[in-house]
Coordinates of C-alpha atoms in Angstrom, one line a residue:
Chain A
M2 CA 73.3 -106.3 -249.7
E3 CA 74.3 -109.8 -249.0
W4 CA 72.6 -113.1 -248.4
S5 CA 73.5 -116.8 -248.6
A6 CA 71.3 -119.8 -249.4
D7 CA 71.3 -123.1 -251.1
G8 CA 69.8 -123.2 -254.6
I9 CA 69.2 -125.4 -257.6
I10 CA 70.7 -124.2 -260.9
L11 CA 68.0 -123.8 -263.5
A12 CA 69.9 -122.3 -266.4
T13 CA 73.0 -120.3 -267.3
R14 CA 73.6 -117.6 -270.0
K15 CA 77.0 -116.6 -271.3
H16 CA 78.0 -113.1 -270.4
G17 CA 81.1 -111.6 -272.0
E18 CA 84.0 -113.9 -272.6
S19 CA 84.5 -115.5 -269.2
S20 CA 81.4 -114.8 -267.0
L21 CA 77.9 -116.1 -267.0
I22 CA 74.5 -115.2 -265.6
L23 CA 73.2 -117.9 -263.3
E24 CA 69.6 -118.5 -262.7
A25 CA 68.9 -120.5 -259.5
M26 CA 65.8 -121.6 -257.6
T27 CA 66.2 -120.9 -253.9
R28 CA 63.7 -121.8 -251.2
E29 CA 63.5 -118.5 -249.5
R30 CA 64.1 -116.1 -252.4
G31 CA 62.5 -117.9 -255.3
R32 CA 64.0 -117.7 -258.8
H33 CA 67.0 -115.5 -258.5
L34 CA 69.6 -114.4 -261.0
G35 CA 73.2 -113.2 -260.5
L36 CA 76.5 -112.8 -262.3
V37 CA 79.2 -115.4 -261.8
R38 CA 82.6 -113.9 -262.7
G39 CA 84.8 -116.6 -264.3
G40 CA 81.8 -118.9 -264.5
R41 CA 82.9 -120.2 -267.9
S42 CA 86.2 -121.3 -266.6
R43 CA 87.1 -125.0 -266.9
R44 CA 87.1 -125.3 -263.1
M45 CA 83.6 -123.9 -262.7
Q46 CA 81.9 -125.4 -265.7
A47 CA 81.1 -128.8 -264.1
A48 CA 79.5 -127.1 -261.1
L49 CA 77.4 -124.6 -263.1
Q50 CA 75.2 -127.1 -264.9
P51 CA 71.4 -127.2 -264.6
G52 CA 70.2 -129.5 -261.9
N53 CA 73.1 -129.1 -259.6
R54 CA 72.6 -128.0 -256.0
V55 CA 75.0 -125.2 -255.0
G56 CA 75.6 -122.9 -252.1
L57 CA 75.0 -119.3 -253.1
V58 CA 76.3 -116.1 -251.7
W59 CA 74.8 -113.1 -253.4
R60 CA 76.2 -109.6 -253.1
A61 CA 75.1 -106.3 -254.6
R62 CA 75.3 -102.7 -253.7
L63 CA 71.5 -102.2 -254.1
D64 CA 68.8 -104.8 -253.8
D65 CA 67.5 -104.3 -257.3
H66 CA 70.9 -104.9 -258.9
L67 CA 71.7 -108.1 -260.7
G68 CA 74.4 -108.8 -258.1
L69 CA 77.3 -111.2 -258.0
Y70 CA 77.1 -114.8 -257.0
A71 CA 79.8 -116.8 -255.2
I72 CA 79.3 -120.5 -255.7
E73 CA 80.0 -123.5 -253.6
P74 CA 79.1 -126.9 -255.2
L75 CA 77.0 -129.0 -252.9
E76 CA 75.4 -131.8 -254.9
L77 CA 76.5 -132.3 -258.5
R78 CA 73.7 -134.2 -260.3
A79 CA 74.0 -132.9 -263.8
A80 CA 76.2 -135.8 -265.0
Q81 CA 73.5 -138.3 -263.8
L82 CA 70.7 -136.2 -265.5
M83 CA 72.6 -136.3 -268.8
T84 CA 72.5 -140.1 -269.0
S85 CA 68.8 -140.2 -269.7
S86 CA 66.5 -138.4 -272.1
T87 CA 64.0 -137.9 -269.3
G88 CA 66.8 -136.2 -267.3
V89 CA 67.9 -133.7 -269.9
Y90 CA 64.5 -132.9 -271.2
G91 CA 63.0 -132.9 -267.7
I92 CA 65.4 -130.4 -266.2
Q93 CA 64.8 -128.0 -269.1
A94 CA 61.1 -128.4 -269.0
L95 CA 61.2 -127.6 -265.2
A96 CA 63.3 -124.5 -265.9
A97 CA 60.9 -123.4 -268.6
L98 CA 57.9 -123.8 -266.2
L99 CA 59.6 -121.9 -263.4
H100 CA 60.3 -119.0 -265.9
F101 CA 56.6 -118.1 -265.6
L102 CA 57.2 -117.2 -261.9
P103 CA 58.2 -113.7 -261.2
E104 CA 61.8 -113.3 -260.2
R105 CA 62.7 -113.2 -256.5
D106 CA 59.2 -114.3 -255.4
P107 CA 59.5 -117.1 -252.9
H108 CA 57.7 -120.4 -253.7
P109 CA 59.1 -122.9 -251.2
Q110 CA 56.7 -125.7 -252.2
L111 CA 57.8 -125.4 -255.8
H112 CA 61.4 -125.5 -254.6
D113 CA 60.8 -128.7 -252.7
G114 CA 58.9 -130.2 -255.6
L115 CA 61.8 -129.3 -257.9
E116 CA 64.2 -131.1 -255.6
A117 CA 61.9 -134.2 -255.4
I118 CA 61.6 -134.4 -259.2
I119 CA 65.3 -134.0 -259.9
A120 CA 66.0 -136.8 -257.6
H121 CA 63.7 -139.1 -259.6
L122 CA 64.2 -137.9 -263.2
H123 CA 66.0 -141.1 -264.1
E124 CA 62.8 -143.1 -263.2
P125 CA 60.4 -142.3 -266.0
L126 CA 57.2 -143.4 -264.3
V127 CA 57.9 -141.6 -261.0
A128 CA 59.3 -138.6 -262.8
G129 CA 56.2 -138.3 -265.0
A130 CA 53.8 -138.5 -262.1
L131 CA 55.8 -135.9 -260.1
M132 CA 56.0 -133.6 -263.1
V133 CA 52.2 -133.6 -263.5
H134 CA 51.9 -132.7 -259.8
F135 CA 54.5 -130.0 -260.3
E136 CA 52.6 -128.5 -263.2
L137 CA 49.4 -128.5 -261.1
Q138 CA 51.4 -126.8 -258.4
V139 CA 52.8 -124.2 -260.8
L140 CA 49.2 -123.5 -262.0
A141 CA 48.1 -123.1 -258.4
E142 CA 50.9 -120.8 -257.5
L143 CA 50.1 -118.6 -260.5
G144 CA 46.5 -118.4 -259.4
F145 CA 45.0 -120.9 -261.7
G146 CA 44.8 -123.9 -259.4
L147 CA 42.4 -126.7 -260.4
D148 CA 39.8 -127.9 -257.8
L149 CA 39.9 -131.6 -258.0
T150 CA 38.5 -132.2 -254.5
E151 CA 34.8 -132.5 -255.2
C152 CA 32.3 -132.6 -258.1
A153 CA 31.4 -129.2 -259.4
A154 CA 27.9 -130.4 -260.2
T155 CA 26.9 -132.6 -257.3
G156 CA 29.5 -132.0 -254.6
R157 CA 30.4 -135.7 -254.4
I158 CA 34.0 -136.4 -253.4
D159 CA 34.2 -139.9 -254.9
D160 CA 34.1 -141.3 -258.4
L161 CA 35.6 -138.2 -259.9
I162 CA 36.7 -139.0 -263.4
Y163 CA 36.4 -135.8 -265.4
V164 CA 37.6 -132.2 -265.3
S165 CA 35.6 -129.3 -266.7
P166 CA 37.8 -127.5 -269.3
K167 CA 35.8 -124.3 -268.5
S168 CA 36.0 -124.2 -264.7
G169 CA 39.0 -126.4 -264.0
R170 CA 36.9 -128.3 -261.4
A171 CA 36.4 -132.1 -261.1
V172 CA 33.2 -133.7 -262.3
C173 CA 31.9 -137.1 -261.1
R174 CA 31.0 -139.9 -263.4
E175 CA 27.2 -139.6 -262.9
A176 CA 27.1 -135.8 -263.7
G177 CA 29.7 -135.9 -266.4
L178 CA 28.6 -138.8 -268.5
P179 CA 26.2 -136.8 -270.8
Y180 CA 29.0 -134.3 -271.5
A181 CA 31.9 -136.8 -271.6
P182 CA 33.2 -135.9 -275.1
R183 CA 33.6 -132.3 -273.9
L184 CA 35.3 -133.0 -270.6
L185 CA 38.9 -133.8 -269.9
P186 CA 39.6 -137.2 -268.3
L187 CA 40.8 -137.0 -264.6
P188 CA 43.3 -139.8 -264.1
S189 CA 42.7 -141.7 -260.8
F190 CA 46.2 -140.9 -259.4
L191 CA 45.2 -137.2 -259.4
A192 CA 41.9 -137.8 -257.6
P193 CA 41.8 -136.5 -254.0
E194 CA 41.7 -139.9 -252.4
A195 CA 44.8 -140.9 -254.3
S196 CA 46.6 -137.6 -253.8
P197 CA 45.2 -135.7 -250.9
S198 CA 48.0 -133.1 -250.9
H199 CA 48.1 -132.3 -254.6
V200 CA 47.1 -128.7 -254.1
G201 CA 48.8 -128.0 -250.9
G202 CA 52.2 -129.6 -251.8
M203 CA 54.1 -132.2 -253.7
P204 CA 53.1 -135.7 -252.6
S205 CA 55.9 -137.1 -250.6
E206 CA 55.0 -140.7 -251.3
L207 CA 54.0 -142.0 -254.7
A208 CA 54.6 -145.7 -254.0
G209 CA 51.7 -147.9 -254.7
R210 CA 49.7 -145.4 -256.7
L211 CA 51.9 -144.9 -259.7
P212 CA 49.9 -144.2 -262.9
D213 CA 49.9 -146.4 -266.0
R214 CA 50.8 -145.1 -269.4
Q215 CA 47.3 -144.0 -270.3
A216 CA 46.8 -142.2 -267.0
L217 CA 50.0 -140.3 -267.5
E218 CA 49.0 -139.3 -271.1
D219 CA 45.7 -138.1 -269.8
A220 CA 47.3 -136.2 -266.9
F221 CA 49.8 -134.4 -269.2
R222 CA 46.9 -133.6 -271.6
L223 CA 45.0 -132.1 -268.6
T224 CA 47.9 -130.0 -267.3
G225 CA 48.9 -129.1 -270.8
Y226 CA 45.4 -127.8 -271.6
F227 CA 45.3 -125.5 -268.6
L228 CA 48.9 -124.4 -268.9
D229 CA 48.2 -123.4 -272.5
R230 CA 44.9 -121.7 -271.7
H231 CA 46.0 -119.7 -268.6
V232 CA 49.8 -119.3 -268.9
L233 CA 51.0 -119.7 -272.5
A234 CA 48.2 -118.3 -274.7
P235 CA 47.9 -115.0 -272.9
R236 CA 51.7 -114.5 -273.4
L237 CA 51.5 -115.7 -277.0
L238 CA 53.8 -118.6 -276.2
Q239 CA 53.9 -122.2 -277.3
M240 CA 54.5 -125.2 -275.0
S241 CA 58.2 -125.7 -274.4
P242 CA 59.7 -128.3 -276.8
A243 CA 61.5 -129.6 -273.7
R244 CA 58.2 -130.6 -272.2
D245 CA 57.2 -132.4 -275.4
G246 CA 60.5 -134.1 -275.4
F247 CA 60.0 -135.2 -271.8
V248 CA 56.5 -136.5 -272.4
D249 CA 57.7 -138.4 -275.5
A250 CA 60.6 -139.9 -273.7
I251 CA 58.4 -141.2 -270.9
K252 CA 55.8 -142.6 -273.4
R253 CA 58.6 -144.3 -275.3
H254 CA 60.1 -145.8 -272.2
L255 CA 56.7 -147.1 -271.0
Q256 CA 55.9 -148.5 -274.4
E257 CA 59.3 -150.3 -274.4
A258 CA 58.7 -151.6 -270.9
E259 CA 55.2 -152.9 -271.9
S260 CA 56.5 -154.6 -275.0
G261 CA 59.2 -156.2 -272.9
Chain B
M20 CA 87.0 -89.1 -268.3
A21 CA 86.0 -89.8 -271.9
N22 CA 88.5 -91.6 -274.2
R23 CA 90.2 -89.2 -276.5
A24 CA 91.1 -90.3 -280.0
V25 CA 94.9 -90.8 -280.3
A26 CA 95.0 -91.2 -284.0
G27 CA 93.1 -90.5 -287.2
P28 CA 89.6 -92.1 -287.8
E29 CA 91.1 -94.9 -289.9
V30 CA 93.3 -96.1 -287.1
E31 CA 90.6 -95.6 -284.6
R32 CA 88.3 -97.7 -286.8
L33 CA 91.0 -100.4 -287.0
I34 CA 91.3 -100.4 -283.2
Q35 CA 87.5 -100.6 -282.7
L36 CA 87.2 -103.6 -285.0
L37 CA 90.1 -105.4 -283.4
A38 CA 88.5 -104.8 -280.0
K39 CA 85.5 -106.9 -281.2
L40 CA 87.7 -110.0 -281.6
P41 CA 87.5 -112.7 -278.9
G42 CA 90.1 -112.2 -276.2
L43 CA 90.8 -108.6 -277.1
G44 CA 89.7 -105.5 -275.2
P45 CA 90.2 -101.9 -276.1
R46 CA 93.7 -101.8 -274.6
S47 CA 95.0 -105.0 -276.2
A48 CA 93.3 -103.9 -279.5
R49 CA 95.4 -100.7 -279.4
R50 CA 98.6 -102.7 -278.8
A51 CA 97.7 -105.1 -281.7
A52 CA 96.9 -102.2 -284.0
L53 CA 100.1 -100.4 -283.1
H54 CA 102.0 -103.7 -283.7
L55 CA 100.4 -104.2 -287.1
I56 CA 101.1 -100.6 -288.1
K57 CA 104.7 -100.8 -287.1
K58 CA 105.1 -104.1 -289.0
K59 CA 103.2 -102.9 -292.0
D60 CA 105.0 -104.9 -294.7
Q61 CA 105.5 -108.1 -292.7
L62 CA 102.1 -108.2 -291.0
L63 CA 99.5 -105.6 -291.9
V64 CA 99.6 -105.9 -295.7
P65 CA 99.7 -109.8 -295.7
L66 CA 96.9 -109.8 -293.1
A67 CA 94.8 -107.5 -295.2
Q68 CA 95.4 -109.6 -298.3
A69 CA 94.6 -112.8 -296.5
M70 CA 91.4 -111.3 -295.1
G71 CA 90.4 -110.1 -298.6
V72 CA 90.9 -113.6 -300.0
A73 CA 88.9 -115.0 -297.1
V74 CA 86.0 -112.6 -297.7
D75 CA 85.9 -113.6 -301.3
R76 CA 86.4 -117.3 -301.0
V77 CA 85.3 -118.7 -297.6
T78 CA 82.1 -120.6 -297.8
V79 CA 80.0 -123.0 -295.8
C80 CA 80.1 -126.6 -297.0
Q81 CA 76.6 -127.6 -298.1
T82 CA 77.3 -131.2 -297.1
C83 CA 78.8 -131.0 -293.6
G84 CA 78.4 -127.4 -292.6
T85 CA 82.1 -126.6 -291.9
V86 CA 83.9 -123.5 -293.4
D87 CA 86.3 -123.8 -296.2
T88 CA 87.3 -122.2 -299.5
C89 CA 85.6 -124.8 -301.5
D90 CA 82.2 -126.6 -301.5
P91 CA 82.2 -129.6 -300.9
C92 CA 85.0 -128.9 -298.3
T93 CA 88.4 -130.5 -298.2
I94 CA 87.3 -133.1 -295.8
C95 CA 84.1 -134.1 -297.6
S96 CA 85.9 -134.3 -300.9
D97 CA 88.8 -136.4 -299.5
P98 CA 88.5 -139.9 -301.0
R99 CA 90.8 -141.4 -298.3
R100 CA 88.4 -140.7 -295.6
D101 CA 86.0 -143.3 -294.2
T102 CA 82.5 -142.4 -295.5
A103 CA 80.8 -144.9 -293.2
T104 CA 81.4 -142.8 -290.0
I105 CA 80.1 -139.3 -289.4
V106 CA 81.2 -137.4 -286.3
V107 CA 78.6 -134.9 -285.2
V108 CA 79.9 -131.7 -283.6
E109 CA 78.3 -128.5 -282.4
D110 CA 80.7 -126.0 -284.0
V111 CA 83.5 -125.7 -286.5
S112 CA 85.9 -125.2 -283.6
D113 CA 85.0 -128.7 -282.3
L114 CA 85.7 -130.2 -285.7
W115 CA 89.1 -128.5 -285.8
A116 CA 89.9 -129.8 -282.3
L117 CA 89.0 -133.4 -283.3
E118 CA 91.1 -133.0 -286.5
R119 CA 94.0 -131.9 -284.4
A120 CA 93.6 -135.0 -282.3
G121 CA 93.6 -137.1 -285.6
A122 CA 92.0 -140.1 -283.9
L123 CA 89.5 -140.8 -286.6
N124 CA 89.9 -140.5 -290.4
C125 CA 86.2 -139.9 -291.0
R126 CA 83.7 -137.3 -292.1
Y127 CA 81.9 -134.7 -290.0
H128 CA 78.7 -132.9 -289.5
V129 CA 78.5 -129.5 -287.9
L130 CA 75.2 -128.8 -286.2
G131 CA 75.7 -125.1 -285.8
G132 CA 74.8 -125.1 -282.1
T133 CA 72.7 -127.0 -279.6
L134 CA 69.1 -127.3 -278.8
S135 CA 68.2 -124.9 -276.1
P136 CA 64.4 -124.5 -275.4
L137 CA 65.0 -121.7 -272.9
D138 CA 66.8 -119.7 -275.6
G139 CA 64.3 -120.6 -278.3
I140 CA 66.8 -122.7 -280.3
G141 CA 64.9 -125.6 -281.8
P142 CA 65.7 -128.4 -284.2
D143 CA 64.9 -126.2 -287.2
D144 CA 67.7 -123.8 -286.2
L145 CA 70.3 -126.6 -286.5
T146 CA 71.3 -128.8 -289.4
I147 CA 69.8 -132.0 -287.9
D148 CA 67.5 -132.5 -290.9
K149 CA 70.5 -132.5 -293.2
L150 CA 72.2 -135.1 -291.0
I151 CA 69.2 -137.3 -291.2
E152 CA 69.2 -136.9 -295.0
R153 CA 72.9 -137.9 -295.1
V154 CA 72.2 -141.1 -293.0
A155 CA 69.1 -141.9 -295.1
A156 CA 71.1 -141.6 -298.3
G157 CA 72.9 -144.8 -297.1
D158 CA 76.6 -145.6 -296.9
V159 CA 76.7 -144.5 -293.2
S160 CA 77.1 -147.2 -290.6
E161 CA 78.1 -145.2 -287.5
I162 CA 77.2 -141.7 -286.1
V163 CA 79.5 -140.5 -283.3
L164 CA 77.9 -137.8 -281.2
A165 CA 80.8 -135.6 -280.2
V166 CA 78.8 -132.9 -278.5
N167 CA 79.7 -131.1 -275.3
A168 CA 79.0 -132.7 -271.9
T169 CA 76.5 -129.9 -271.0
V170 CA 72.8 -130.3 -270.5
E171 CA 72.1 -128.6 -273.9
G172 CA 74.7 -130.7 -275.6
Q173 CA 73.3 -133.9 -274.2
T174 CA 69.7 -132.9 -275.0
T175 CA 70.8 -132.5 -278.6
A176 CA 72.5 -135.9 -278.5
H177 CA 69.3 -137.5 -277.2
Y178 CA 67.2 -135.7 -279.7
I179 CA 69.4 -136.9 -282.6
T180 CA 69.4 -140.5 -281.2
D181 CA 65.6 -140.4 -281.2
R182 CA 65.5 -139.1 -284.7
L183 CA 67.8 -141.9 -285.9
R184 CA 65.8 -144.6 -284.1
G185 CA 64.7 -147.2 -286.7
M186 CA 67.4 -146.3 -289.2
D187 CA 70.1 -148.9 -289.8
V188 CA 73.0 -147.0 -288.1
K189 CA 75.0 -147.4 -284.9
V190 CA 74.9 -144.3 -282.7
T191 CA 77.8 -143.8 -280.3
R192 CA 78.9 -140.9 -278.0
L193 CA 82.1 -139.7 -276.5
A194 CA 83.0 -141.2 -273.1
H195 CA 82.7 -139.0 -270.0
G196 CA 85.5 -139.3 -267.4
V197 CA 88.8 -138.2 -266.0
P198 CA 90.8 -135.9 -268.2
V199 CA 94.5 -136.3 -268.7
G200 CA 96.3 -134.5 -265.9
G201 CA 93.1 -134.5 -263.9
E202 CA 93.3 -135.2 -260.2
L203 CA 90.4 -137.2 -258.7
D204 CA 90.2 -135.0 -255.6
Y205 CA 89.3 -132.0 -257.8
L206 CA 86.7 -133.8 -260.0
D207 CA 83.0 -133.4 -259.5
E208 CA 81.1 -136.4 -258.2
G209 CA 79.1 -136.7 -261.4
T210 CA 82.2 -137.1 -263.6
L211 CA 83.6 -139.6 -261.1
V212 CA 80.5 -141.7 -261.2
Q213 CA 80.5 -141.7 -265.0
A214 CA 84.2 -142.5 -265.1
L215 CA 83.6 -145.5 -262.7
K216 CA 80.6 -146.7 -264.7
A217 CA 82.7 -146.6 -267.9
R218 CA 85.8 -148.3 -266.4
T219 CA 87.7 -150.6 -268.6
S220 CA 90.0 -153.7 -268.1
F221 CA 93.6 -152.7 -267.5

């Protein structure tokens, strides 16, 4: 068995004294693991850092074997990621999210979303907004997508400001007001008119509709609630500390920016 | 074909234990065991005695986390060292490497690893709280984060920086750039960018 593809390194694990097991996200083959012989050598270490884009050639005798990776560095971005707290926390939070996907299951939209976020992890506001969209996308790919296109009660498609924690569907202001304390706020940048493609794919253009700090906090609370309910709690898991670190880093950055 | 024992169980046990050491496989462990046995008086006996002493006396310093035969360790109890600077390292081997370099006459703090959310290693698994206590106790003006230039290492560095925010201490980190003997053509782009950003007057 042999295939070649480009992939984004998500994580590595030491194996023996000189090798490591590489976990990469590829567009056509999803999250895929393989052994890199000599991967802990000084020559290879810089290339095999999370966030880097590499060319992968995977070989194995049988399809269900772990297999061996041959690596060709394509775009080495790890050093850039390491300069910011949003970068280092972000790449690990993304890897933790992608761990919930089954191995070798293709998710091309998540691959493209991952690529988009990594390119913007040094810009806290953009990275935050993209991360929220990515979490919504992960929920959708796992079968727990939120329906934010119309009001669950009235069918209205405008003035959507709440999300029902039970159904995961949007609720308009008029219908939701009596139940407001029990509903989750829907930030305007996630509403369908602001983000028409949030279920179908990562928004390619965020310019002009970036959220403010409160909207980002609400958005992370919204995705965090549904991730916990549908993905983490059934597996008896806690939210990744990397995600908490990422959210805190963004909040801190925005607070500092606001206070000048 | 199954491996057949070539010597008695005591020698086989010695070979098995040697094979667990880093850098040694079963073949090299056999060679090492044979060498030790052949040089029993010059090597095997002193080695056994040294290991016996190490077992009895080696301890972890309660202040900095390094290994030594006394607590506080030789470094922490050395009055000639600068107590205002603490170099934070991941592991004892990093401390020894920095001591070999001899660039700073300071004290250290061994974290015992790095934060790795994917592997379930959190702040409570490291000695970060103890570092914060050392800083809070006063007398420390600079923390040098000498952690590895890996995503996990830098995550740990950012986390410690966040924890030290608001405390009256300067936090610095090691520079990233071109190693001695390194050829630019063979360096990754990220390292080159960092090296250019951190360029200095010549």
